[in-house]
Amino acid sequence: MRGPVPGDPGSLSAAGTAARRAARDLAGASERGTTAYLSLKNVWGTSTSVRLRKEGRRSMAALARGGQQADVVGAALQTYAAELSELQARARRVLDAAGPAGLAVVDGRVRPAWGVSGEADPRAARDAEELMRTLQDELDGLGAQHRRRRDRLLAALAESTRTLDEIANDLRLR
């Protein structure tokens, strides 16, 4: 059964960690590559060397920018994973409050659970109705927060994709 707030925070966090690790690796590779290209000046002074060093520095700068984007994406994934975990915990509390009150959450809606729920008592029925509205409001709020946070993550991923596309185009066009 799918919960009111879908998603896998553990996998998202792991993906974020992997992206940030890749960012560190790319930064290190860019630094080492830049040093290597600069050292060519001391041993190879021809025009071909100048052109190679220029292209190498440009490639290493692109590699560094790509690494920065990996870090941005990793941070966004980790932030979203933490937010998602918190939203899911709040949703579990709503589900936990519904059961003992004779309520169930079905397809994102709080409803009376099937079966006999007790004696006919108008006051208890009003209390249950009020709790049902309160829990539904909480679930609706969680759903809205989940959509906003997911949309923010998707926007960050789309922006990073555009930036990476620009980096790739810059490398191709020169």
Steps between C-alpha positions, in 0.01 A plus 500: 500500500631842407512752782360852486849639429670280239873474451815331625709742707776243554560450129482875434753568773731228365475649150581842644802361682623332181456824303694699759776238506519523120520880534803468728661252259439733205644797689812300581537380141459855372763628740748227407430546129546876522834451676610251234408733214680792665814291547520441123613860460832415664582206272326579172501855372361471146181653360344155509574489872335840548187381318494171691540677835222745414262218402604298803433788739161555335417131535608496863289810571201323344574195713505718812169665404349155442621398844338806652171396341538149641539657844193722447292198395633289787415769753151541352440123518619481859287798604194351333569161661504660847182695426329191360594297807351767725178516294468121510544499878223758533279291269564191715387698806174584320450132411580399858242749634232382258498129590411515871227756421327256265619684190699384200692678227400370157644656184603811690158551660417455869182295538323294762649153512285205396305322767331587822675786673302517824166607636289764333613811685444840338779663699750227414390524135563878503841446660588238239380732222716782639803273527435378146504861373813582701686195372386568143624859525835370622521250213404766246768731640758222483406431139536867409838524674615183327405638158675834566818333619499249215446783250791692654723193457387452141571868425852466645561189289370673187723803565802276548417317177490834316834602650661168405362538148660847479832357617483226238407748227788728598741210463359402160494850354865587554 
